[in-house]
Short mmCIF file of C-alpha atoms in Angstrom, two decimals:
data_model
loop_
_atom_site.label_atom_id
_atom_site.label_comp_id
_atom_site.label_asym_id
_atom_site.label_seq_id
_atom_site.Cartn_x
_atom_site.Cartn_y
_atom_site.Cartn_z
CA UNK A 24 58.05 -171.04 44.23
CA UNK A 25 61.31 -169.06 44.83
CA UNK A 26 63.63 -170.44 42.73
CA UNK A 27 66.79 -168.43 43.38
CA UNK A 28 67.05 -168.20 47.55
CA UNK A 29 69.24 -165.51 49.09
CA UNK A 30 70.75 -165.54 52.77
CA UNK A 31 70.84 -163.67 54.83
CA UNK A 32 67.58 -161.34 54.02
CA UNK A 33 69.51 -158.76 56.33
CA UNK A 34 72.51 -157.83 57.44
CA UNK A 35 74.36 -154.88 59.51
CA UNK A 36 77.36 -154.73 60.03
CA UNK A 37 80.50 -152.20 60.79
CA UNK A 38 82.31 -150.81 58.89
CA UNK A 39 85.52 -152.72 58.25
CA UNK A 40 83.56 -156.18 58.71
CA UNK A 41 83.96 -159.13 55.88
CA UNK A 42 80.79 -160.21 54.68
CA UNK A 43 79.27 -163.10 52.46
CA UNK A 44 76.14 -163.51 50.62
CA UNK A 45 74.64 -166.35 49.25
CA UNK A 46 71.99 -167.48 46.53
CA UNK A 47 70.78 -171.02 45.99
CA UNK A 48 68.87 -173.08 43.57
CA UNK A 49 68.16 -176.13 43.03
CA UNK A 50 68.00 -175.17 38.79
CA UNK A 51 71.22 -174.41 36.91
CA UNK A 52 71.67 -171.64 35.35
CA UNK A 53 73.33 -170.25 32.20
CA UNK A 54 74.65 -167.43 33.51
CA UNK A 55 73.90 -165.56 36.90
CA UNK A 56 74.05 -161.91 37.74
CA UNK A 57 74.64 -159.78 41.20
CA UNK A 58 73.24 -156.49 40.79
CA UNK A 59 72.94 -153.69 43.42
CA UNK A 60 70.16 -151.10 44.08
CA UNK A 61 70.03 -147.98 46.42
CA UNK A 62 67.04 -146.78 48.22
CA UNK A 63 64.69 -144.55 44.97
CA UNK A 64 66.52 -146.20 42.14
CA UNK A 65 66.54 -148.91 40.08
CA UNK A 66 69.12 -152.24 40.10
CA UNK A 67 72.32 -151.71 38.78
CA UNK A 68 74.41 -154.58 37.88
CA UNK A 69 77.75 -155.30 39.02
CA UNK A 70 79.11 -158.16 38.01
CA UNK A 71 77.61 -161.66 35.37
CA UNK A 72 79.60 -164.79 35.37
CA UNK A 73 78.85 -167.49 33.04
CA UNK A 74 81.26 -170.43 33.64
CA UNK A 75 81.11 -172.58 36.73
CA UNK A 76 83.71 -172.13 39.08
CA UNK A 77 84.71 -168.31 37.90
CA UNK A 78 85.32 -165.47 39.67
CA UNK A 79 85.38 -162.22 39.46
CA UNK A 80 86.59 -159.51 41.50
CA UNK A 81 85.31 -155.96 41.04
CA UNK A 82 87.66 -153.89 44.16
CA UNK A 83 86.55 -155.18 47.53
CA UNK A 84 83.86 -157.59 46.20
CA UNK A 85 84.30 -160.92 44.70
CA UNK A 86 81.73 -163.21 43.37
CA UNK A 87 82.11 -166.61 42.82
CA UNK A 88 79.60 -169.41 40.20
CA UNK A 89 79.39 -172.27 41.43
CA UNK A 90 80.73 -174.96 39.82
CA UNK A 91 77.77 -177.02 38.92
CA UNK A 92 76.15 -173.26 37.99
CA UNK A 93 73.47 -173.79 40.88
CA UNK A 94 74.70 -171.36 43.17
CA UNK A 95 76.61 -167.62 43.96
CA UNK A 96 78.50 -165.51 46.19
CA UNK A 97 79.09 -162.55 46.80
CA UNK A 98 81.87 -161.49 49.35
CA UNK A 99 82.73 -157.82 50.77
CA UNK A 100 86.04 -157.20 52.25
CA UNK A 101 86.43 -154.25 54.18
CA UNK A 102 82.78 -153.13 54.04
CA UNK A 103 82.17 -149.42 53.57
CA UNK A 104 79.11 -147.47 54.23
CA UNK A 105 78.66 -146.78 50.57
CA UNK A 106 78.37 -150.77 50.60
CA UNK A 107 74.69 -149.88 52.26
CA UNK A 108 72.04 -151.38 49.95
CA UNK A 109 69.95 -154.34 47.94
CA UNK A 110 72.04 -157.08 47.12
CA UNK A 111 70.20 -158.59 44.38
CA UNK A 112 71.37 -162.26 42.25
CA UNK A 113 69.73 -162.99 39.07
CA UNK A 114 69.82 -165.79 36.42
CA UNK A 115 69.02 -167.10 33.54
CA UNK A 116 67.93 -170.60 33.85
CA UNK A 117 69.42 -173.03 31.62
CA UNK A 118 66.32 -174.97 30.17
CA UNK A 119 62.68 -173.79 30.00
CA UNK A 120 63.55 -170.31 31.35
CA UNK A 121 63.22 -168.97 28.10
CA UNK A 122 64.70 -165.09 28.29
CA UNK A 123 63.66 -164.52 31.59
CA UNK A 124 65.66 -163.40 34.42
CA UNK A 125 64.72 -165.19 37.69
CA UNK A 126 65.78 -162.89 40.46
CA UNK A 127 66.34 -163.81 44.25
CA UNK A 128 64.63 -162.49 47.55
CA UNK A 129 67.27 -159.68 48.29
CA UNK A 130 70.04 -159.37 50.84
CA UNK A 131 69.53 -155.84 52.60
CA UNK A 132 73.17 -154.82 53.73
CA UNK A 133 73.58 -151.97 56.01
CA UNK A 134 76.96 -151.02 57.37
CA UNK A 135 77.21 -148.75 60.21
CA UNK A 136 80.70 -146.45 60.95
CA UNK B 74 69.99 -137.36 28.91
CA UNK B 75 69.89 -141.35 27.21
CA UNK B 76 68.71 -143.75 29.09
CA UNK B 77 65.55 -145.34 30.39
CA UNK B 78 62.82 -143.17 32.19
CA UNK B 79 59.30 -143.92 33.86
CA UNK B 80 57.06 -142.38 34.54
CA UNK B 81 55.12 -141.00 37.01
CA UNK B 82 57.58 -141.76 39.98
CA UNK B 83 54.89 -141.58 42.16
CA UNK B 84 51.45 -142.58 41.77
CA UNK B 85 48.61 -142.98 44.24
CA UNK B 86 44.95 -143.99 43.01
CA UNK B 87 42.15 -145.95 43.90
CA UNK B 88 40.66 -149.22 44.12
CA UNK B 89 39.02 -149.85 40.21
CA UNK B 90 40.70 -147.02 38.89
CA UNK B 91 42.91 -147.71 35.50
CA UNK B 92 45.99 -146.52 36.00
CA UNK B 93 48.79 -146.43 33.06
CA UNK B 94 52.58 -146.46 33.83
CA UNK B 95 54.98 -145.27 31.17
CA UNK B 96 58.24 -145.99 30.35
CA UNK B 97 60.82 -145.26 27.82
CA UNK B 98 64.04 -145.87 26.75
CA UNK B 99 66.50 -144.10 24.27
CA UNK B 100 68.49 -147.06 23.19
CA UNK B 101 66.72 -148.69 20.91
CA UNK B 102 66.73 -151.91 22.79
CA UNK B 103 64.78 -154.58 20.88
CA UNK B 104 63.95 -155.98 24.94
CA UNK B 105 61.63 -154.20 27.18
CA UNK B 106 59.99 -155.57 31.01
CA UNK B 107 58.17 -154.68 33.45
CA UNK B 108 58.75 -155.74 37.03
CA UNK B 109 57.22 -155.52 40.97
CA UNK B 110 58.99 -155.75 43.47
CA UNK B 111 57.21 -156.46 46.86
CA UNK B 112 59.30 -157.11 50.32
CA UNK B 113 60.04 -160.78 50.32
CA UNK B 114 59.56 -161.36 47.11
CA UNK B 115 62.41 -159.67 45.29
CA UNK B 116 61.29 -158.19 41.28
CA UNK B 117 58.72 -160.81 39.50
CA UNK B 118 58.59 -160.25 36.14
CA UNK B 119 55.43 -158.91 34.84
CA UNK B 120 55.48 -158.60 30.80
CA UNK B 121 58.17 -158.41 28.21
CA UNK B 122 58.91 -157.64 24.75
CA UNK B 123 60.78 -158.57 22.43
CA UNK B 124 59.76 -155.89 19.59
CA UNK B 125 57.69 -153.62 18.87
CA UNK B 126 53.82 -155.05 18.58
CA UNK B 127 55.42 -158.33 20.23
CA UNK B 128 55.14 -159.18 24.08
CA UNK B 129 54.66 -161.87 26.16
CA UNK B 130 53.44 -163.00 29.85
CA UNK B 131 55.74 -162.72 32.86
CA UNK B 132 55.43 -164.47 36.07
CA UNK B 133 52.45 -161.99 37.10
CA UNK B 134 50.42 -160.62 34.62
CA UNK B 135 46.75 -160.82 36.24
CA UNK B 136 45.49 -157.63 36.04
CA UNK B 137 47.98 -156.09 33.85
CA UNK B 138 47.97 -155.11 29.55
CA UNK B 139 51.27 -153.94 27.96
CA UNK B 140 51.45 -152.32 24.75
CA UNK B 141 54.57 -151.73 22.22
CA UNK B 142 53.25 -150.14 19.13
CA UNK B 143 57.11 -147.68 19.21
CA UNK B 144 60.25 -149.63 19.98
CA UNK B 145 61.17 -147.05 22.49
CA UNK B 146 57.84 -146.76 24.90
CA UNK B 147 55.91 -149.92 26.83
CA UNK B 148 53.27 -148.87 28.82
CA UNK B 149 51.91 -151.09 31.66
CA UNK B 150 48.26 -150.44 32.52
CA UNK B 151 46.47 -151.38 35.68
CA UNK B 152 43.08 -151.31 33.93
CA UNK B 153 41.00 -151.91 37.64
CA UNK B 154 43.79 -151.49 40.20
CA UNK B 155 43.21 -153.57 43.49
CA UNK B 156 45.08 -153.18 46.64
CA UNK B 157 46.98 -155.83 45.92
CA UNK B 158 48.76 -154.19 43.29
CA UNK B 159 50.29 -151.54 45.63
CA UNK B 160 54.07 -152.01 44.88
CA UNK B 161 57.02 -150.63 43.11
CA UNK B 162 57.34 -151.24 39.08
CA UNK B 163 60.42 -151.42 36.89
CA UNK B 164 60.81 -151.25 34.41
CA UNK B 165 64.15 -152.67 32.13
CA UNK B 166 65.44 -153.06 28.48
CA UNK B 167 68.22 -154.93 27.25
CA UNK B 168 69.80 -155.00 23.61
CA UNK B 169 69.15 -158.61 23.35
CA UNK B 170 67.24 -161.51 24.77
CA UNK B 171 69.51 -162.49 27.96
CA UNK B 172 72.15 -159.69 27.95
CA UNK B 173 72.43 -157.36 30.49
CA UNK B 174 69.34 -155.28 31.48
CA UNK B 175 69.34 -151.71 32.13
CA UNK B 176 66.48 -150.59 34.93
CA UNK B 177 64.87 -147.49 35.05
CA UNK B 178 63.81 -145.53 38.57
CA UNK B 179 60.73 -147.18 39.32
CA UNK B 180 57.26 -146.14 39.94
CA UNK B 181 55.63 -146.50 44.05
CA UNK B 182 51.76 -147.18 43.18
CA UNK B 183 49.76 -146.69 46.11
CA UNK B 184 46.44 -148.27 45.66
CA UNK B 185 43.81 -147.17 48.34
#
């Protein structure tokens, strides 16, 4: 059971293009996390927000909690190539997710000149 | 340089072989995990631990052992690997128990 659900799974686009991504749960979560990874390396995060309804902007991206803490987004404005990569959301669930971080499918983001 | 390493970055065996991943971290984080991550399945979480000699089952720990007898090193072991276990591991340490984690390269196992 997937309990964090990301759309799309893929995504190209040119450069210049707006873009959202989304991840879904039916479990609420504590605080939820957007990290980015390149091809070779590890996740790197970018961005947690912990009360529902925040956002946060970091440059061209903006992520937004949702405001029953079920769901995330993650918007691109202007995308770039260096934008190519794994989109990645990740959460702690509220209850019974001990100190686990539940992390979604993916969103695989490739933006062409 | 600080920071988290593993080691090897690239690994291929065979099937029933025991294979032993390492990884290590200069920060003294109390939290260590290990990870796969498989296409369409994003990173399941494998082991963690919160200290040294403590750890604790992930979402997928058939087939795996973890050790943490030094704060800074948790080795994963494949002790019979199986096809199956072809995949890319993480591993990640974080100061505290649901605080930011840091990830290291990751290690491709190839398991013929």
């Amino acid at each position: 059971t997937q309990l964090l659900e990301q759309s799309p799974q893929f995504l190209s686009i040119q450069e210049g293009e707006n873009l959202t991504v989304y991840c879904n749960s039916s479990s609420v979560f504590s605080s939820l996390q957007w990290y980015r990874q390149e091809p070779g390396e590890g996740p790197v995060l970018l961005v947690t927000v912990v009360t529902g309804g925040e956002v946060k902007k970091l440059k061209r991206l903006t992520f937004q909690f949702g405001d029953a803490r079920k769901d995330s987004s993650l918007h691109i404005t202007a995308a770039q190539p260096g934008d190519t990569g794994l989109y990645l959301c990740a959460g702690f669930i509220l209850t019974g997710g001990g100190n686990k971080l539940t992390f979604g499918t993916g969103t695989q983001l490739k933006v062409e000149l | 340089d600080a920071g988290i390493t593993q080691s090897p970055r690239y690994k291929i065996t065979e099937t029933g072989r025991q294979v032993t991943l390492m990884c290590h971290q200069t920060w003294s984080h109390s939290y260590m995990f290990w990870y796969r991550q498989d296409l369409g399945h994003g990173l399941r979480l494998i082991y963690y631990s919160a200290a040294a000699d403590i750890t604790d089952k992930g979402e997928v720990p058939d087939g795996y052992v973890v050790s943490r007898s030094k704060t800074e090193n948790f080795p994963l072991t494949l002790e019979s690997a199986t096809r199956s276990q072809t995949s890319v591991y993480f591993c990640a340490s974080s100061e505290q128990k649901r605080e930011t984690q840091y990830f290291g390269p990751g290690t491709r196992l190839l398991v013929l």
